[in-house]
Each structure stands twice: as structure tokens, then as C-alpha cells.
């Protein structure tokens, strides 16, 4: 059975970030010991900025919250500036009152990625599952690093990155360095187990992927289309990202 994600189209990326931060704060307020699924990339940067501001202003606390990130590059040490460990510390963890030990990312230096993926799944389950999963969307429709073709029953595992993903993320790496070819990512089945999902899409480069996610078939060729199998998905996007959506898709503007 498929579901229609709730689509909210906002003026711009700032409005998307504010709404996402409000949603996260509401889940934390309503859920003692909330478990968040967190995302990296350019899109959520403004969300983390809002959350940092709210914590600094004393309006929000992450005490008791636990978090699990979607993915990490394989072969990058946590201290590498382009690792998602570094990103999360720089943008969020080092600035808020989330306790060390309560945030988690897949182990990009694991000798045995399959075992590390299995351990990550167990840790999520032991935490009680994810209350709110934050997602971006790749220009190719990926979620996490689940690239086109990723099975809908996939779990946290080693994956090869699409050439387009490597190109899209190359600017995050110091000059002359190319992104790793592989990553550890939560699977699509892992993501679909979150109780609630919020997908963010901003800018014109995301318009085609959003259109394919919502208007095309539910098919592994467009990994984000799997979210139509989940009953509680909200899409927060800006006008530019919504430009390929046809009129038949119900949206709150
Ligand atoms: P971006 O990445 O936010 O940097 O565009 C999103 C994604 O690839 O999921």
C-alpha cells in the first residue's frame, strides 16, 4: 500500500530550515529520550544553524536525546575534514548539549563493514528505534547513500557511490582529493522503520528528483520513491525544488 507524503512548499531554504528545526524541537518536546536520525550534506546546514541558535538562546535542549546518522564514507578517519563525523561535530554536536556517547555515525574505518553495519542496526534497535528521521535527496533520487537500484529491503551496509554522487560531493574535499568510492549507509528498510520521516529538498537541482519521487513509479530506480510506502512522511521543500511537481500533487503552500 502506498501513501501520499505531506508536501509543504515554502518560499526558500531559510523557511525550510526553520520549519525543519521547529519539527525537530516538537518531537524532542513530545518524546522523552527522543531518537533522531540525522543527515549531512548542504541542505541540512541551515537546520543545524537554527538548532544551534535555539540551544544558545536557551530555547531548546538535546539532553537525553540520542542520534544516529545516515551514513559515513568508508576509509576516511573520523578526524578527516570531509568525514561526516567532522561535519556533524563542526555543525552540530560540538555546539549543543547532546552528550558524547549519545550520538552515533557508522564506522567509516571498520575492518569488517558488514559486521559494522550489523552493529549499527542493533544499536538503533536497542535505542528503541528512530522517532524522527531527517533526510535530504540526491539529484539522482538517492536517500542516505542508497543509490539508484538499492533494494527496498536493504539494511546498513557497504555501498558503492554513484559517479554522480562522487562528483556532487567533490567540493567537500580538500583540493586534489576525491571522495572515497564507497560508504556505509543505513539501508532503505532501516530508514522506513523510523516512526516519522522529514525529507528536505531545496534548490532547482532537486526538482527532477522530487518529481520522480512523487510522480513516477515506486521503484528502486528512484530510491526516494520508497518513502511512499511509509505512512508518516513530510516533505519540506522550496519553490525551486517544487518546480517539476504537477498540479495533481496536493501541497500546502
Ligand atoms: P545535499 O545532499 O544536501 O548536499 O544536496 C543531499 C543528499 O545527497 O542526500
PDB file of C-alpha atoms and ligand atoms in Angstrom:
ATOM      1  CA  UNK A   1       0.000   0.000   0.000  1.00  0.00           C
ATOM      2  CA  UNK A   2       1.335   3.424  -0.878  1.00  0.00           C
ATOM      3  CA  UNK A   3       0.780   6.731   0.888  1.00  0.00           C
ATOM      4  CA  UNK A   4       0.917  10.369  -0.188  1.00  0.00           C
ATOM      5  CA  UNK A   5       3.678  12.197   1.676  1.00  0.00           C
ATOM      6  CA  UNK A   6       2.602  15.508   3.153  1.00  0.00           C
ATOM      7  CA  UNK A   7       4.135  18.150   0.905  1.00  0.00           C
ATOM      8  CA  UNK A   8       4.842  21.622   2.264  1.00  0.00           C
ATOM      9  CA  UNK A   9       6.203  24.129  -0.230  1.00  0.00           C
ATOM     10  CA  UNK A  10       7.901  27.129   1.383  1.00  0.00           C
ATOM     11  CA  UNK A  11       9.403  30.273  -0.102  1.00  0.00           C
ATOM     12  CA  UNK A  12      13.067  29.433   0.275  1.00  0.00           C
ATOM     13  CA  UNK A  13      15.741  27.391   2.012  1.00  0.00           C
ATOM     14  CA  UNK A  14      15.597  29.546   5.140  1.00  0.00           C
ATOM     15  CA  UNK A  15      11.908  28.841   5.593  1.00  0.00           C
ATOM     16  CA  UNK A  16      12.542  25.116   5.020  1.00  0.00           C
ATOM     17  CA  UNK A  17      15.274  25.131   7.680  1.00  0.00           C
ATOM     18  CA  UNK A  18      13.092  26.958  10.197  1.00  0.00           C
ATOM     19  CA  UNK A  19      10.225  24.545   9.686  1.00  0.00           C
ATOM     20  CA  UNK A  20      12.543  21.526   9.969  1.00  0.00           C
ATOM     21  CA  UNK A  21      14.069  22.903  13.185  1.00  0.00           C
ATOM     22  CA  UNK A  22      10.567  23.509  14.572  1.00  0.00           C
ATOM     23  CA  UNK A  23       9.591  19.923  13.752  1.00  0.00           C
ATOM     24  CA  UNK A  24      12.691  18.534  15.467  1.00  0.00           C
ATOM     25  CA  UNK A  25      12.049  20.673  18.553  1.00  0.00           C
ATOM     26  CA  UNK A  26       8.428  19.484  18.670  1.00  0.00           C
ATOM     27  CA  UNK A  27       9.468  15.819  18.522  1.00  0.00           C
ATOM     28  CA  UNK A  28      12.008  16.378  21.309  1.00  0.00           C
ATOM     29  CA  UNK A  29       9.379  18.114  23.445  1.00  0.00           C
ATOM     30  CA  UNK A  30       6.851  15.327  22.904  1.00  0.00           C
ATOM     31  CA  UNK A  31       9.193  12.340  23.214  1.00  0.00           C
ATOM     32  CA  UNK A  32      11.304  11.788  26.330  1.00  0.00           C
ATOM     33  CA  UNK A  33      14.655  10.341  25.214  1.00  0.00           C
ATOM     34  CA  UNK A  34      13.845  11.034  21.545  1.00  0.00           C
ATOM     35  CA  UNK A  35      15.960   9.227  18.962  1.00  0.00           C
ATOM     36  CA  UNK A  36      16.811  11.322  15.905  1.00  0.00           C
ATOM     37  CA  UNK A  37      18.074  10.085  12.563  1.00  0.00           C
ATOM     38  CA  UNK A  38      20.366  12.799  11.209  1.00  0.00           C
ATOM     39  CA  UNK A  39      21.579  13.706   7.740  1.00  0.00           C
ATOM     40  CA  UNK A  40      24.589  15.531   6.320  1.00  0.00           C
ATOM     41  CA  UNK A  41      25.114  17.442   3.072  1.00  0.00           C
ATOM     42  CA  UNK A  42      24.489  21.044   2.118  1.00  0.00           C
ATOM     43  CA  UNK A  43      20.714  21.024   2.653  1.00  0.00           C
ATOM     44  CA  UNK A  44      20.617  20.478   6.433  1.00  0.00           C
ATOM     45  CA  UNK A  45      23.370  23.020   7.196  1.00  0.00           C
ATOM     46  CA  UNK A  46      20.798  25.757   7.825  1.00  0.00           C
ATOM     47  CA  UNK A  47      18.769  23.394  10.033  1.00  0.00           C
ATOM     48  CA  UNK A  48      21.771  22.764  12.271  1.00  0.00           C
ATOM     49  CA  UNK A  49      22.412  26.522  12.397  1.00  0.00           C
ATOM     50  CA  UNK A  50      18.826  27.096  13.630  1.00  0.00           C
ATOM     51  CA  UNK A  51      19.139  24.348  16.229  1.00  0.00           C
ATOM     52  CA  UNK A  52      22.468  25.750  17.480  1.00  0.00           C
ATOM     53  CA  UNK A  53      20.867  29.173  17.820  1.00  0.00           C
ATOM     54  CA  UNK A  54      17.908  27.772  19.744  1.00  0.00           C
ATOM     55  CA  UNK A  55      20.206  25.919  22.144  1.00  0.00           C
ATOM     56  CA  UNK A  56      22.385  29.021  22.633  1.00  0.00           C
ATOM     57  CA  UNK A  57      19.253  31.059  23.355  1.00  0.00           C
ATOM     58  CA  UNK A  58      18.134  28.521  25.960  1.00  0.00           C
ATOM     59  CA  UNK A  59      15.007  27.622  23.958  1.00  0.00           C
ATOM     60  CA  UNK A  60      15.974  24.032  23.234  1.00  0.00           C
ATOM     61  CA  UNK A  61      17.927  21.256  24.909  1.00  0.00           C
ATOM     62  CA  UNK A  62      19.235  17.997  23.484  1.00  0.00           C
ATOM     63  CA  UNK A  63      19.877  16.459  26.875  1.00  0.00           C
ATOM     64  CA  UNK A  64      18.715  12.846  26.823  1.00  0.00           C
ATOM     65  CA  UNK A  65      18.343  12.846  23.031  1.00  0.00           C
ATOM     66  CA  UNK A  66      20.167  10.166  21.064  1.00  0.00           C
ATOM     67  CA  UNK A  67      21.052  10.315  17.382  1.00  0.00           C
ATOM     68  CA  UNK A  68      22.090   8.064  14.541  1.00  0.00           C
ATOM     69  CA  UNK A  69      23.447   9.497  11.303  1.00  0.00           C
ATOM     70  CA  UNK A  70      22.534   8.040   7.970  1.00  0.00           C
ATOM     71  CA  UNK A  71      25.960   7.394   6.543  1.00  0.00           C
ATOM     72  CA  UNK A  72      29.730   7.804   6.524  1.00  0.00           C
ATOM     73  CA  UNK A  73      32.422   7.473   3.877  1.00  0.00           C
ATOM     74  CA  UNK A  74      34.447   4.270   4.056  1.00  0.00           C
ATOM     75  CA  UNK A  75      38.153   4.738   4.553  1.00  0.00           C
ATOM     76  CA  UNK A  76      38.021   8.266   5.965  1.00  0.00           C
ATOM     77  CA  UNK A  77      39.206   8.616   9.563  1.00  0.00           C
ATOM     78  CA  UNK A  78      36.713  10.484  11.777  1.00  0.00           C
ATOM     79  CA  UNK A  79      39.064  13.476  12.034  1.00  0.00           C
ATOM     80  CA  UNK A  80      39.308  13.930   8.236  1.00  0.00           C
ATOM     81  CA  UNK A  81      37.703  17.321   7.498  1.00  0.00           C
ATOM     82  CA  UNK A  82      35.362  15.835   4.887  1.00  0.00           C
ATOM     83  CA  UNK A  83      34.188  12.914   7.035  1.00  0.00           C
ATOM     84  CA  UNK A  84      30.622  13.083   8.236  1.00  0.00           C
ATOM     85  CA  UNK A  85      31.965  12.701  11.791  1.00  0.00           C
ATOM     86  CA  UNK A  86      33.793  16.001  11.300  1.00  0.00           C
ATOM     87  CA  UNK A  87      30.797  17.612   9.629  1.00  0.00           C
ATOM     88  CA  UNK A  88      28.470  16.661  12.497  1.00  0.00           C
ATOM     89  CA  UNK A  89      30.884  17.826  15.194  1.00  0.00           C
ATOM     90  CA  UNK A  90      31.589  21.096  13.387  1.00  0.00           C
ATOM     91  CA  UNK A  91      27.971  21.903  12.521  1.00  0.00           C
ATOM     92  CA  UNK A  92      26.136  20.469  15.476  1.00  0.00           C
ATOM     93  CA  UNK A  93      27.467  18.098  18.148  1.00  0.00           C
ATOM     94  CA  UNK A  94      30.216  20.384  19.459  1.00  0.00           C
ATOM     95  CA  UNK A  95      27.752  23.237  19.932  1.00  0.00           C
ATOM     96  CA  UNK A  96      24.774  21.597  21.631  1.00  0.00           C
ATOM     97  CA  UNK A  97      24.136  19.699  24.852  1.00  0.00           C
ATOM     98  CA  UNK A  98      23.900  16.287  23.217  1.00  0.00           C
ATOM     99  CA  UNK A  99      26.103  14.029  25.333  1.00  0.00           C
ATOM    100  CA  UNK A 100      29.146  12.335  23.830  1.00  0.00           C
ATOM    101  CA  UNK A 101      28.185   8.687  23.593  1.00  0.00           C
ATOM    102  CA  UNK A 102      24.612   9.551  22.650  1.00  0.00           C
ATOM    103  CA  UNK A 103      25.393  10.393  19.027  1.00  0.00           C
ATOM    104  CA  UNK A 104      26.381   7.754  16.525  1.00  0.00           C
ATOM    105  CA  UNK A 105      27.630   7.513  12.968  1.00  0.00           C
ATOM    106  CA  UNK A 106      28.533   4.388  11.022  1.00  0.00           C
ATOM    107  CA  UNK A 107      32.204   3.442  11.464  1.00  0.00           C
ATOM    108  CA  UNK A 108      33.919   4.501   8.261  1.00  0.00           C
ATOM    109  CA  UNK A 109      37.168   2.840   9.364  1.00  0.00           C
ATOM    110  CA  UNK A 110      35.623  -0.570  10.075  1.00  0.00           C
ATOM    111  CA  UNK A 111      37.810  -3.520   9.028  1.00  0.00           C
ATOM    112  CA  UNK A 112      34.640  -5.507   8.527  1.00  0.00           C
ATOM    113  CA  UNK A 113      31.940  -3.173   7.129  1.00  0.00           C
ATOM    114  CA  UNK A 114      29.295  -5.921   7.118  1.00  0.00           C
ATOM    115  CA  UNK A 115      29.801  -6.505  10.851  1.00  0.00           C
ATOM    116  CA  UNK A 116      29.832  -2.749  11.500  1.00  0.00           C
ATOM    117  CA  UNK A 117      26.566  -2.399   9.594  1.00  0.00           C
ATOM    118  CA  UNK A 118      25.012  -5.159  11.674  1.00  0.00           C
ATOM    119  CA  UNK A 119      26.184  -3.497  14.904  1.00  0.00           C
ATOM    120  CA  UNK A 120      24.668  -0.193  13.787  1.00  0.00           C
ATOM    121  CA  UNK A 121      21.294  -1.843  13.198  1.00  0.00           C
ATOM    122  CA  UNK A 122      21.434  -3.436  16.672  1.00  0.00           C
ATOM    123  CA  UNK A 123      22.344  -0.099  18.282  1.00  0.00           C
ATOM    124  CA  UNK A 124      19.364   1.622  16.613  1.00  0.00           C
ATOM    125  CA  UNK A 125      17.053  -1.151  17.760  1.00  0.00           C
ATOM    126  CA  UNK A 126      18.448  -1.064  21.311  1.00  0.00           C
ATOM    127  CA  UNK A 127      17.789   2.680  21.439  1.00  0.00           C
ATOM    128  CA  UNK A 128      14.135   1.906  20.694  1.00  0.00           C
ATOM    129  CA  UNK A 129      14.166   2.835  17.000  1.00  0.00           C
ATOM    130  CA  UNK A 130      14.232   6.246  15.361  1.00  0.00           C
ATOM    131  CA  UNK A 131      11.457   8.700  16.236  1.00  0.00           C
ATOM    132  CA  UNK A 132      12.278  11.233  13.531  1.00  0.00           C
ATOM    133  CA  UNK A 133      14.493  10.648  10.510  1.00  0.00           C
ATOM    134  CA  UNK A 134      15.809  13.720   8.702  1.00  0.00           C
ATOM    135  CA  UNK A 135      16.657  13.142   5.019  1.00  0.00           C
ATOM    136  CA  UNK A 136      17.998  15.020   2.050  1.00  0.00           C
ATOM    137  CA  UNK A 137      17.557  13.797  -1.506  1.00  0.00           C
ATOM    138  CA  UNK A 138      20.281  13.323  -4.097  1.00  0.00           C
ATOM    139  CA  UNK A 139      19.961  14.732  -7.590  1.00  0.00           C
ATOM    140  CA  UNK A 140      19.735  11.082  -8.650  1.00  0.00           C
ATOM    141  CA  UNK A 141      16.966  10.362  -6.119  1.00  0.00           C
ATOM    142  CA  UNK A 142      19.194   8.736  -3.516  1.00  0.00           C
ATOM    143  CA  UNK A 143      18.410   8.807   0.217  1.00  0.00           C
ATOM    144  CA  UNK A 144      21.345   8.350   2.555  1.00  0.00           C
ATOM    145  CA  UNK A 145      23.838   6.715   0.196  1.00  0.00           C
ATOM    146  CA  UNK A 146      21.207   4.342  -1.160  1.00  0.00           C
ATOM    147  CA  UNK A 147      21.903   4.926  -4.823  1.00  0.00           C
ATOM    148  CA  UNK A 148      19.508   4.037  -7.673  1.00  0.00           C
ATOM    149  CA  UNK A 149      18.915   0.285  -7.670  1.00  0.00           C
ATOM    150  CA  UNK A 150      19.308  -0.105  -3.883  1.00  0.00           C
ATOM    151  CA  UNK A 151      16.830  -2.752  -2.706  1.00  0.00           C
ATOM    152  CA  UNK A 152      13.953  -1.560  -0.563  1.00  0.00           C
ATOM    153  CA  UNK A 153      14.755  -4.308   1.986  1.00  0.00           C
ATOM    154  CA  UNK A 154      18.370  -3.093   2.402  1.00  0.00           C
ATOM    155  CA  UNK A 155      19.965  -2.561   5.824  1.00  0.00           C
ATOM    156  CA  UNK A 156      23.082  -0.697   6.986  1.00  0.00           C
ATOM    157  CA  UNK A 157      25.835  -1.926   4.678  1.00  0.00           C
ATOM    158  CA  UNK A 158      28.760  -1.076   2.432  1.00  0.00           C
ATOM    159  CA  UNK A 159      27.729   0.554  -0.849  1.00  0.00           C
ATOM    160  CA  UNK A 160      29.488   1.889  -3.932  1.00  0.00           C
ATOM    161  CA  UNK A 161      28.803   5.559  -4.570  1.00  0.00           C
ATOM    162  CA  UNK A 162      27.343   6.603  -7.923  1.00  0.00           C
ATOM    163  CA  UNK A 163      29.709   8.614 -10.129  1.00  0.00           C
ATOM    164  CA  UNK A 164      27.213  11.500  -9.957  1.00  0.00           C
ATOM    165  CA  UNK A 165      27.316  11.432  -6.128  1.00  0.00           C
ATOM    166  CA  UNK A 166      31.119  11.491  -6.113  1.00  0.00           C
ATOM    167  CA  UNK A 167      31.029  14.475  -8.487  1.00  0.00           C
ATOM    168  CA  UNK A 168      28.318  16.253  -6.447  1.00  0.00           C
ATOM    169  CA  UNK A 169      30.295  15.845  -3.199  1.00  0.00           C
ATOM    170  CA  UNK A 170      33.806  16.524  -4.547  1.00  0.00           C
ATOM    171  CA  UNK A 171      33.688  20.149  -3.397  1.00  0.00           C
ATOM    172  CA  UNK A 172      33.535  18.967   0.250  1.00  0.00           C
ATOM    173  CA  UNK A 173      37.069  17.594  -0.109  1.00  0.00           C
ATOM    174  CA  UNK A 174      40.333  19.467   0.110  1.00  0.00           C
ATOM    175  CA  UNK A 175      41.879  20.394  -3.256  1.00  0.00           C
ATOM    176  CA  UNK A 176      43.175  17.420  -5.176  1.00  0.00           C
ATOM    177  CA  UNK A 177      41.384  14.823  -3.041  1.00  0.00           C
ATOM    178  CA  UNK A 178      38.496  12.851  -4.453  1.00  0.00           C
ATOM    179  CA  UNK A 179      35.721  11.378  -2.296  1.00  0.00           C
ATOM    180  CA  UNK A 180      36.018   7.699  -1.397  1.00  0.00           C
ATOM    181  CA  UNK A 181      34.328   5.281  -3.777  1.00  0.00           C
ATOM    182  CA  UNK A 182      32.401   3.503  -1.016  1.00  0.00           C
ATOM    183  CA  UNK A 183      30.400   4.300   2.107  1.00  0.00           C
ATOM    184  CA  UNK A 184      28.471   2.691   4.938  1.00  0.00           C
ATOM    185  CA  UNK A 185      24.830   3.725   4.818  1.00  0.00           C
ATOM    186  CA  UNK A 186      21.631   2.904   6.619  1.00  0.00           C
ATOM    187  CA  UNK A 187      19.511   0.851   4.240  1.00  0.00           C
ATOM    188  CA  UNK A 188      16.134   1.745   2.847  1.00  0.00           C
ATOM    189  CA  UNK A 189      14.435  -0.730   5.204  1.00  0.00           C
ATOM    190  CA  UNK A 190      16.296   0.905   8.117  1.00  0.00           C
ATOM    191  CA  UNK A 191      15.019   4.336   7.051  1.00  0.00           C
ATOM    192  CA  UNK A 192      11.458   3.078   6.571  1.00  0.00           C
ATOM    193  CA  UNK A 193      11.395   1.822  10.175  1.00  0.00           C
ATOM    194  CA  UNK A 194      11.639   5.381  11.530  1.00  0.00           C
ATOM    195  CA  UNK A 195       8.343   6.389  13.075  1.00  0.00           C
ATOM    196  CA  UNK A 196       8.320   9.672  11.214  1.00  0.00           C
ATOM    197  CA  UNK A 197      10.389  10.990   8.286  1.00  0.00           C
ATOM    198  CA  UNK A 198      11.077  14.556   7.147  1.00  0.00           C
ATOM    199  CA  UNK A 199      12.720  14.978   3.749  1.00  0.00           C
ATOM    200  CA  UNK A 200      14.234  18.338   2.837  1.00  0.00           C
ATOM    201  CA  UNK A 201      14.715  19.487  -0.739  1.00  0.00           C
ATOM    202  CA  UNK A 202      15.916  22.935  -1.716  1.00  0.00           C
ATOM    203  CA  UNK A 203      17.118  24.498  -4.936  1.00  0.00           C
ATOM    204  CA  UNK A 204      16.466  23.831  -8.612  1.00  0.00           C
ATOM    205  CA  UNK A 205      18.871  20.876  -8.799  1.00  0.00           C
ATOM    206  CA  UNK A 206      16.470  18.789  -6.690  1.00  0.00           C
ATOM    207  CA  UNK A 207      13.361  19.451  -8.802  1.00  0.00           C
ATOM    208  CA  UNK A 208      13.690  16.442 -11.117  1.00  0.00           C
ATOM    209  CA  UNK A 209      14.406  14.015  -8.269  1.00  0.00           C
ATOM    210  CA  UNK A 210      11.439  15.293  -6.266  1.00  0.00           C
ATOM    211  CA  UNK A 211       9.195  14.979  -9.304  1.00  0.00           C
ATOM    212  CA  UNK A 212      10.353  11.397  -9.924  1.00  0.00           C
ATOM    213  CA  UNK A 213       9.960  10.528  -6.241  1.00  0.00           C
ATOM    214  CA  UNK A 214       6.345  11.716  -6.123  1.00  0.00           C
ATOM    215  CA  UNK A 215       5.024  11.210  -9.655  1.00  0.00           C
ATOM    216  CA  UNK A 216       6.867   8.191 -11.011  1.00  0.00           C
ATOM    217  CA  UNK A 217       6.576   4.544 -10.026  1.00  0.00           C
ATOM    218  CA  UNK A 218       7.592   3.340  -6.563  1.00  0.00           C
ATOM    219  CA  UNK A 219      10.731   1.652  -7.777  1.00  0.00           C
ATOM    220  CA  UNK A 220      14.349   1.117  -6.676  1.00  0.00           C
ATOM    221  CA  UNK A 221      15.429   3.156  -9.724  1.00  0.00           C
ATOM    222  CA  UNK A 222      14.353   6.176  -7.622  1.00  0.00           C
ATOM    223  CA  UNK A 223      15.290   5.262  -4.024  1.00  0.00           C
ATOM    224  CA  UNK A 224      13.306   8.175  -2.519  1.00  0.00           C
ATOM    225  CA  UNK A 225      10.114   6.740  -4.047  1.00  0.00           C
ATOM    226  CA  UNK A 226      10.315   4.079  -1.296  1.00  0.00           C
ATOM    227  CA  UNK A 227       9.153   6.778   1.107  1.00  0.00           C
ATOM    228  CA  UNK A 228       5.676   6.446  -0.436  1.00  0.00           C
ATOM    229  CA  UNK A 229       5.499   3.092   1.390  1.00  0.00           C
ATOM    230  CA  UNK A 230       5.693   4.950   4.725  1.00  0.00           C
ATOM    231  CA  UNK A 231       2.583   6.464   6.333  1.00  0.00           C
ATOM    232  CA  UNK A 232       4.220   9.462   8.045  1.00  0.00           C
ATOM    233  CA  UNK A 233       6.489  11.313   5.618  1.00  0.00           C
ATOM    234  CA  UNK A 234       6.630  15.101   5.374  1.00  0.00           C
ATOM    235  CA  UNK A 235       8.467  16.810   2.535  1.00  0.00           C
ATOM    236  CA  UNK A 236       9.648  20.335   3.236  1.00  0.00           C
ATOM    237  CA  UNK A 237      10.785  21.968   0.013  1.00  0.00           C
ATOM    238  CA  UNK A 238      11.224  25.385  -1.505  1.00  0.00           C
ATOM    239  CA  UNK A 239       9.566  26.718  -4.651  1.00  0.00           C
ATOM    240  CA  UNK A 240      12.609  25.903  -6.783  1.00  0.00           C
ATOM    241  CA  UNK A 241      12.705  22.258  -5.744  1.00  0.00           C
ATOM    242  CA  UNK A 242       8.940  22.015  -6.327  1.00  0.00           C
ATOM    243  CA  UNK A 243       9.127  23.290  -9.901  1.00  0.00           C
ATOM    244  CA  UNK A 244       8.691  19.833 -11.519  1.00  0.00           C
ATOM    245  CA  UNK A 245       5.673  18.843  -9.450  1.00  0.00           C
ATOM    246  CA  UNK A 246       2.462  18.750 -11.446  1.00  0.00           C
ATOM    247  CA  UNK A 247      -0.863  20.064 -10.243  1.00  0.00           C
ATOM    248  CA  UNK A 248      -2.254  16.689  -9.201  1.00  0.00           C
ATOM    249  CA  UNK A 249       0.072  16.548  -6.202  1.00  0.00           C
ATOM    250  CA  UNK A 250      -1.566  18.040  -3.141  1.00  0.00           C
ATOM    251  CA  UNK A 251       0.643  20.609  -1.454  1.00  0.00           C
ATOM    252  CA  UNK A 252       0.345  23.035   1.406  1.00  0.00           C
ATOM    253  CA  UNK A 253       1.814  26.334   0.275  1.00  0.00           C
TER     254      UNK A 253
HETATM  255  P1  LIG B   1      22.960  17.851  -0.455  1.00  0.00           P
HETATM  256  O1  LIG B   1      22.910  16.272  -0.465  1.00  0.00           O
HETATM  257  O2  LIG B   1      22.140  18.284   0.698  1.00  0.00           O
HETATM  258  O3  LIG B   1      24.397  18.190  -0.311  1.00  0.00           O
HETATM  259  O4  LIG B   1      22.368  18.297  -1.760  1.00  0.00           O
HETATM  260  C1  LIG B   1      21.685  15.628  -0.270  1.00  0.00           C
HETATM  261  C2  LIG B   1      21.855  14.168  -0.468  1.00  0.00           C
HETATM  262  O5  LIG B   1      22.701  13.777  -1.293  1.00  0.00           O
HETATM  263  O6  LIG B   1      21.142  13.398   0.171  1.00  0.00           O
END
